[in-house]
Amino acid sequence: MHNIRNYSFDTQCVHAGVKTDETGAVTTPIYQTSTFRFKNAEHGAKLFKGEEKGFIYTRLGNPTIEAMENAIAILEGGAKALGCSSGMSAVHTLVAGTLQAGDHIISSESVYGATQTLLANVMPRFGITTTFVDTSSIEAIKNAIQPNTKMLYIETPANPTIVISDLGAIGKIAKEHNFIYVLDNTFMSPVLQKPFDFGVDYSIHSMTKYLNGHADVVAGVIIVKDEANYPAIKKMLNHFGGTIDPFNAFLVHRGLKTLKLRVMKAQENAQIIAEYLEKNPKVEKVMYPGLKSHPQYEIAQKQQKGPGSMISFELKGGFEAGINLMNNIEIFQLAVSLGGVESLIQHPASMTHAGMTKEAKLSAKITDGLVRVSVGIEDIDDLLSSLDNVFKKI
Ligand SMILES: *Cc1c(COP(=O)(O)O)cnc(C)c1O
């Protein structure tokens, strides 16, 4: 048997992790069971002592979940992956599982809304504090270092501003200070960004997005670069209980087979839409790493295999224009989330980031006319004519 890690990414998408049984099933069966029968008392005792490998109880492990985890570890290029019930379960398990009271985090200021809330409002109750900085500035990161800093938490491209942070340069800081280096790689997926090439220790994904890709699952994953870091977070997840269920794990594993096809097609559409928006007189500014006008275009070229399919743009008419666009657009579904086959559109100021204070929004560059688009895999001419129609109305 060849080692699947030596095959190309496209082949890995289709075959990685697939574990069949004696029936010869071509895909991994769904082991929809909460618990596993022991052969006898001695067998049960050995499993609990860890003297023999096997399954005990689905919160602790399940073959369908394990197959999906193996696939993702291979695609991301890490040693092991840990499936979680949501992206937020992955963030929480990692932060609460690796840090303790008194520790300090430096985080990208423009992060996923619920991550911002968890780090800013919830973790301080347990003694873990966070400073949010513009991590596209290496100076800003260095200035935020405190004696108790333990973790760098980076999201790039950031949500929803598409600001890009220099992963290699941040990796040097992490190494120099022995910080735990975490990357939320949701926006890129392993097709477009390989966290472990830059010294990242843990990457996380909301698998709800590109990895599953069909807007029908909520799930998350933590991937470790070093196997040595796996047992501790696995144990934490066992206790915190944010386990993914076997059916969702099956759906994610199925989604992975078309991951590259979907990501590449959506990206092709996104580049065309970004160029269209940049020429549109009703648009003030477009943020997309595939445009030369993007402030970190060069860094994106260096660390990403492509610009991806998330675009944000600023409407000239502000809040009012944003609402107007939401109420008149066709094909693009007015919905939060991203990374699915269908194009989605949303207005952060009135939706995902509405809970942030005015100052926090301002500092994270979430302006009133900002619109975020997750481009899907529909026909590009249909998407463009839908945009044309809506711009005539606003
Ligand atoms: C969606 C998302 C999350 C949270 O994931 P859930 O699956 O919704 O819990 C975290 N980070 C990013 C970048 C996301 O887009």
Coordinates of C-alpha atoms and ligand atoms in Angstrom, one line a residue:
M1 CA 0.0 0.0 0.0
H2 CA 1.3 3.5 -0.9
N3 CA 1.3 6.1 1.8
I4 CA -1.6 8.4 1.0
R5 CA 0.5 11.3 2.2
N6 CA 2.7 10.9 -0.8
Y7 CA -0.2 11.3 -3.3
S8 CA -1.2 14.6 -4.8
F9 CA -3.8 16.8 -3.0
D10 CA -6.5 16.0 -5.5
T11 CA -6.1 12.2 -4.9
Q12 CA -6.0 12.8 -1.2
C13 CA -9.3 14.6 -1.3
V14 CA -11.0 11.5 -2.7
H15 CA -9.2 8.8 -0.8
A16 CA -7.8 10.1 2.4
G17 CA -9.0 8.5 5.6
V18 CA -11.6 6.3 3.9
K19 CA -11.9 3.2 6.1
T20 CA -14.1 0.4 4.9
D21 CA -15.2 -2.8 6.6
E22 CA -15.5 -6.5 5.6
T23 CA -18.5 -5.8 3.3
G24 CA -16.2 -4.0 0.9
A25 CA -18.1 -0.7 1.2
V26 CA -16.3 2.0 -0.9
T27 CA -17.1 4.7 1.6
T28 CA -16.8 4.7 5.4
P29 CA -20.0 3.3 6.9
I30 CA -21.8 5.5 9.4
Y31 CA -21.4 3.9 12.8
Q32 CA -24.5 5.5 14.3
T33 CA -24.0 4.1 17.8
S34 CA -23.4 5.8 21.1
T35 CA -21.5 2.8 22.6
F36 CA -19.6 -0.3 21.7
R37 CA -20.0 -3.8 23.1
F38 CA -17.0 -5.4 24.8
K39 CA -16.1 -9.1 24.0
N40 CA -15.8 -9.8 27.7
A41 CA -14.9 -8.2 31.0
E42 CA -11.2 -8.5 30.4
H43 CA -11.5 -6.9 27.0
G44 CA -13.5 -3.9 28.5
A45 CA -10.8 -3.5 31.2
K46 CA -8.0 -3.5 28.7
L47 CA -9.7 -0.8 26.5
F48 CA -10.2 1.4 29.6
K49 CA -6.6 0.9 30.6
G50 CA -5.5 1.8 27.0
E51 CA -3.7 -1.6 26.8
E52 CA -5.7 -2.5 23.7
K53 CA -7.0 -0.3 20.9
G54 CA -10.7 -0.2 20.3
F55 CA -13.9 1.8 20.7
I56 CA -15.7 2.3 24.0
Y57 CA -18.2 5.2 23.7
T58 CA -18.7 7.7 20.9
R59 CA -17.8 10.8 22.9
L60 CA -14.3 9.2 23.3
G61 CA -14.1 7.8 19.7
N62 CA -16.0 6.4 16.8
P63 CA -14.8 4.8 13.5
T64 CA -16.8 7.2 11.2
I65 CA -15.4 10.3 13.1
E66 CA -11.9 8.9 13.1
A67 CA -12.0 8.3 9.3
M68 CA -13.0 11.9 8.7
E69 CA -10.3 13.2 11.2
N70 CA -7.6 11.2 9.4
A71 CA -8.7 12.6 6.1
I72 CA -8.4 16.2 7.4
A73 CA -5.1 15.7 9.1
I74 CA -3.7 14.5 5.8
L75 CA -5.2 17.3 3.7
E76 CA -4.1 20.0 6.1
G77 CA -0.6 18.4 6.5
G78 CA -0.8 17.9 10.2
A79 CA -0.1 14.9 12.4
K80 CA -3.6 14.5 13.8
A81 CA -7.1 16.1 13.7
L82 CA -9.8 16.3 16.3
G83 CA -13.4 16.7 15.1
C84 CA -15.6 19.0 17.2
S85 CA -19.4 19.7 17.2
S86 CA -18.8 23.2 15.8
G87 CA -16.1 25.7 14.9
M88 CA -16.7 27.4 18.2
S89 CA -16.3 24.1 20.1
A90 CA -12.9 23.8 18.4
V91 CA -11.9 27.4 19.4
H92 CA -13.1 26.8 23.0
T93 CA -11.6 23.4 23.4
L94 CA -8.2 24.7 22.1
V95 CA -8.1 27.9 24.2
A96 CA -9.5 26.4 27.4
G97 CA -7.6 23.2 26.9
T98 CA -4.1 24.7 26.4
L99 CA -4.2 27.8 28.6
Q100 CA -4.8 28.5 32.3
A101 CA -5.9 31.4 34.5
G102 CA -3.3 34.2 34.3
D103 CA -2.4 33.6 30.6
H104 CA -2.7 36.2 27.9
I105 CA -3.6 35.9 24.2
I106 CA -2.8 38.3 21.4
S107 CA -5.6 37.9 18.8
S108 CA -6.4 39.4 15.4
E109 CA -8.9 42.2 16.0
S110 CA -11.0 41.3 13.0
V111 CA -12.0 37.8 13.9
Y112 CA -15.1 35.7 13.6
G113 CA -17.8 37.4 15.8
A114 CA -18.4 34.5 18.2
T115 CA -14.6 34.1 18.7
Q116 CA -14.3 37.8 19.5
T117 CA -17.1 37.4 22.1
L118 CA -15.6 34.2 23.6
L119 CA -12.1 35.8 24.0
A120 CA -13.3 39.3 25.0
N121 CA -16.2 38.5 27.3
V122 CA -16.2 34.9 28.4
M123 CA -12.6 33.7 28.9
P124 CA -11.7 36.7 31.2
R125 CA -14.1 35.1 33.8
F126 CA -11.7 32.2 33.9
G127 CA -8.6 34.5 34.1
I128 CA -7.6 34.3 30.4
T129 CA -7.3 37.7 28.9
T130 CA -6.9 38.8 25.2
T131 CA -5.5 41.9 23.5
F132 CA -7.0 42.4 20.1
V133 CA -4.6 44.0 17.6
D134 CA -4.3 44.5 13.8
T135 CA -2.2 41.5 13.2
S136 CA -1.4 42.7 9.7
S137 CA 1.0 44.9 11.6
I138 CA 4.0 43.0 13.1
E139 CA 4.8 46.1 15.2
A140 CA 1.3 46.0 16.7
I141 CA 1.8 42.3 17.7
K142 CA 5.2 43.1 19.3
N143 CA 3.8 46.0 21.2
A144 CA 1.0 43.9 22.6
I145 CA 3.4 41.2 24.1
Q146 CA 3.1 41.0 27.9
P147 CA 5.1 38.8 30.4
N148 CA 2.2 36.4 30.6
T149 CA 1.5 36.2 26.8
K150 CA 1.1 32.5 25.9
M151 CA -0.8 32.4 22.6
L152 CA -1.0 34.1 19.2
Y153 CA -4.5 33.7 17.7
I154 CA -4.6 34.6 14.1
E155 CA -7.3 34.7 11.5
T156 CA -6.2 35.4 7.9
P157 CA -7.9 36.4 5.7
A158 CA -9.8 38.0 8.5
N159 CA -13.6 38.0 8.8
P160 CA -15.2 40.1 7.5
T161 CA -12.6 42.6 6.4
I162 CA -10.4 40.2 4.4
V163 CA -7.3 41.8 6.0
I164 CA -4.3 39.5 5.6
S165 CA -1.6 38.8 8.2
D166 CA 1.9 37.7 7.4
L167 CA 2.0 34.1 8.6
G168 CA 5.7 33.6 8.2
A169 CA 6.7 36.8 10.0
I170 CA 4.2 36.0 12.9
G171 CA 5.7 32.5 13.0
K172 CA 9.1 34.0 13.8
I173 CA 7.7 35.9 16.7
A174 CA 5.9 32.8 18.0
K175 CA 9.1 30.8 17.8
E176 CA 11.3 33.5 19.4
H177 CA 8.9 33.8 22.4
N178 CA 7.7 30.2 22.5
F179 CA 4.1 31.2 22.0
I180 CA 1.4 28.7 21.1
Y181 CA 0.7 29.7 17.5
V182 CA -3.0 29.2 16.4
L183 CA -4.4 29.9 12.9
D184 CA -8.1 29.9 12.1
N185 CA -7.7 28.6 8.5
T186 CA -11.5 28.5 7.8
F187 CA -11.5 31.1 5.0
M188 CA -8.8 29.4 2.9
S189 CA -9.2 25.6 3.6
P190 CA -6.1 23.4 3.0
V191 CA -6.6 23.9 -0.7
L192 CA -5.3 27.5 -0.5
Q193 CA -3.3 27.8 2.7
K194 CA -1.0 25.3 4.5
P195 CA -0.7 26.5 8.1
F196 CA 2.2 24.2 9.1
D197 CA 4.5 25.7 6.5
F198 CA 4.6 28.8 8.6
G199 CA 5.3 27.3 12.1
V200 CA 1.6 27.2 13.2
D201 CA 1.1 24.7 16.0
Y202 CA -2.6 24.3 15.8
S203 CA -4.9 25.1 13.0
I204 CA -8.7 25.2 13.4
H205 CA -11.5 25.2 10.9
S206 CA -15.2 25.7 11.1
M207 CA -16.0 22.6 9.0
T208 CA -19.4 24.2 8.6
K209 CA -17.8 26.2 5.8
Y210 CA -15.6 25.0 3.0
L211 CA -14.6 21.6 4.3
N212 CA -18.2 20.3 4.4
G213 CA -19.2 22.9 1.8
H214 CA -22.9 22.2 1.4
A215 CA -24.5 24.3 4.1
D216 CA -26.0 21.3 5.8
V217 CA -23.7 20.6 8.7
V218 CA -22.3 22.6 11.7
A219 CA -18.9 21.2 12.8
G220 CA -15.4 22.1 13.6
V221 CA -11.9 20.6 13.8
I222 CA -8.5 21.2 15.4
I223 CA -5.4 20.0 13.6
V224 CA -2.1 19.6 15.4
K225 CA 1.3 19.9 13.6
D226 CA 3.0 17.7 16.2
E227 CA 1.5 14.4 17.4
A228 CA 2.8 15.2 20.9
N229 CA 0.2 18.0 21.2
Y230 CA -2.7 15.7 20.4
P231 CA -3.4 13.6 23.5
A232 CA -3.9 16.7 25.7
I233 CA -6.5 18.3 23.5
K234 CA -8.2 15.0 22.8
K235 CA -8.6 14.5 26.6
M236 CA -10.0 18.0 26.9
L237 CA -12.6 17.4 24.2
N238 CA -13.6 14.1 26.0
H239 CA -14.3 16.1 29.1
F240 CA -15.8 19.3 27.5
G241 CA -18.0 17.1 25.4
G242 CA -18.1 19.1 22.2
T243 CA -17.9 15.9 20.1
I244 CA -19.0 15.7 16.5
D245 CA -21.6 13.1 15.8
P246 CA -21.0 10.2 13.4
F247 CA -23.5 11.3 10.7
N248 CA -22.1 14.8 10.5
A249 CA -18.6 13.4 10.4
F250 CA -19.8 11.2 7.4
L251 CA -21.2 14.3 5.6
V252 CA -18.0 16.3 6.1
H253 CA -15.9 13.4 4.9
R254 CA -18.2 13.2 1.8
G255 CA -17.8 16.9 1.3
L256 CA -14.0 16.6 1.3
K257 CA -14.1 14.6 -1.9
T258 CA -15.1 17.6 -3.9
L259 CA -13.2 20.2 -1.7
K260 CA -10.7 21.2 -4.3
L261 CA -13.2 21.3 -7.2
R262 CA -15.6 23.5 -5.2
V263 CA -12.9 25.8 -3.9
M264 CA -11.3 26.3 -7.3
K265 CA -14.6 27.0 -9.1
A266 CA -15.8 29.4 -6.4
Q267 CA -12.5 31.2 -6.5
E268 CA -12.7 31.6 -10.3
N269 CA -16.2 33.1 -9.9
A270 CA -15.0 35.4 -7.1
Q271 CA -12.1 36.9 -9.1
I272 CA -14.5 37.9 -11.8
I273 CA -17.1 39.3 -9.4
A274 CA -14.4 41.3 -7.5
E275 CA -13.2 42.8 -10.7
Y276 CA -16.8 43.7 -11.6
L277 CA -17.4 45.3 -8.2
E278 CA -14.2 47.3 -8.4
K279 CA -15.4 48.9 -11.7
N280 CA -18.9 49.6 -10.3
P281 CA -19.5 53.3 -9.6
K282 CA -21.8 52.5 -6.6
V283 CA -19.0 50.7 -4.8
E284 CA -16.4 52.7 -2.8
K285 CA -13.9 49.9 -2.2
V286 CA -13.5 46.2 -2.7
M287 CA -11.4 44.0 -0.4
Y288 CA -10.3 40.8 -2.2
P289 CA -6.8 39.3 -2.2
G290 CA -6.9 38.7 -5.9
L291 CA -7.0 42.4 -6.7
K292 CA -3.8 44.5 -6.8
S293 CA -5.6 47.1 -4.8
H294 CA -5.7 44.8 -1.7
P295 CA -3.3 46.3 0.9
Q296 CA -1.6 43.0 1.5
Y297 CA -1.7 41.7 -2.1
E298 CA 2.0 40.8 -2.0
I299 CA 1.6 38.8 1.2
A300 CA -1.4 37.0 -0.2
Q301 CA 0.6 36.1 -3.3
K302 CA 3.4 34.7 -1.0
Q303 CA 1.4 32.6 1.5
Q304 CA -1.9 31.7 -0.3
K305 CA -2.2 29.4 -3.3
G306 CA -5.1 31.7 -4.4
P307 CA -7.3 34.5 -3.3
G308 CA -10.3 32.4 -2.2
S309 CA -13.9 33.2 -2.6
M310 CA -14.7 35.7 0.2
I311 CA -15.1 39.3 -0.9
S312 CA -16.1 42.3 1.1
F313 CA -17.0 45.6 -0.4
E314 CA -18.0 49.0 0.8
L315 CA -21.1 50.6 -0.7
K316 CA -21.1 54.3 -1.3
G317 CA -24.6 54.7 0.2
G318 CA -23.6 53.4 3.7
F319 CA -26.1 51.5 6.0
E320 CA -29.1 52.4 4.0
A321 CA -27.6 51.1 0.7
G322 CA -26.5 47.9 2.5
I323 CA -30.0 47.2 3.7
N324 CA -31.4 48.0 0.2
L325 CA -29.0 45.6 -1.5
M326 CA -29.9 42.8 0.9
N327 CA -33.6 43.2 0.2
N328 CA -33.3 43.2 -3.6
I329 CA -30.6 40.6 -4.5
E330 CA -31.4 37.4 -6.3
I331 CA -29.6 34.0 -6.4
F332 CA -27.2 35.2 -3.6
Q333 CA -28.9 34.0 -0.5
L334 CA -29.4 36.6 2.2
A335 CA -27.7 34.5 4.9
V336 CA -24.7 34.4 7.2
S337 CA -22.1 31.6 7.0
L338 CA -19.9 31.0 4.0
G339 CA -18.0 28.4 2.1
G340 CA -21.0 26.5 0.6
V341 CA -21.8 25.7 -3.0
E342 CA -24.4 28.5 -3.0
S343 CA -23.5 32.2 -3.1
L344 CA -24.4 34.0 0.2
I345 CA -24.5 37.7 1.0
Q346 CA -24.8 39.6 4.3
H347 CA -24.4 43.0 5.9
P348 CA -22.1 42.7 8.9
A349 CA -23.1 46.1 10.5
S350 CA -26.7 45.0 10.8
M351 CA -26.1 41.3 11.1
T352 CA -23.0 39.3 12.2
H353 CA -21.2 42.2 13.9
A354 CA -24.3 44.2 15.1
G355 CA -23.5 43.2 18.7
M356 CA -20.1 45.0 18.7
T357 CA -19.7 48.4 20.2
K358 CA -19.3 51.4 17.8
E359 CA -15.7 51.8 18.8
A360 CA -14.9 48.0 18.3
K361 CA -16.5 48.1 14.9
L362 CA -14.6 51.2 13.9
S363 CA -11.3 49.8 15.1
A364 CA -12.0 46.5 13.3
K365 CA -12.9 48.5 10.2
I366 CA -16.5 47.1 10.0
T367 CA -18.2 50.1 8.4
D368 CA -21.9 50.7 7.8
G369 CA -21.8 50.1 4.1
L370 CA -19.7 47.0 4.3
V371 CA -21.1 43.9 2.5
R372 CA -19.7 40.4 2.7
V373 CA -20.1 37.9 -0.1
S374 CA -19.3 34.2 -0.1
V375 CA -19.2 33.3 -3.7
G376 CA -20.5 29.9 -4.7
I377 CA -20.2 27.6 -7.7
E378 CA -23.2 28.9 -9.7
D379 CA -22.8 30.0 -13.3
I380 CA -20.8 33.3 -13.4
D381 CA -23.1 35.0 -16.0
D382 CA -26.1 34.4 -13.7
L383 CA -24.3 35.8 -10.7
L384 CA -23.2 38.9 -12.7
S385 CA -26.6 39.6 -14.1
S386 CA -28.1 39.3 -10.6
L387 CA -25.6 41.9 -9.4
D388 CA -26.3 44.1 -12.4
N389 CA -30.1 44.0 -11.6
V390 CA -29.6 44.9 -8.0
F391 CA -27.3 47.8 -8.6
K392 CA -29.9 49.3 -10.9
K393 CA -32.3 49.3 -8.0
I394 CA -30.1 50.9 -5.3
Ligands
LIG1 C1 -18.0 30.1 11.2 C2 -16.7 30.4 11.7 C3 -16.3 30.0 13.0 C4 -17.3 29.3 13.9 O1 -17.7 28.1 13.4 P1 -19.1 27.4 13.8 O2 -19.0 26.1 13.0 O3 -20.2 28.3 13.3 O4 -19.1 27.2 15.2 C5 -15.0 30.3 13.4 N1 -14.2 31.0 12.6 C6 -14.5 31.4 11.4 C7 -13.5 32.1 10.5 C8 -15.8 31.1 10.9 O5 -16.1 31.5 9.6

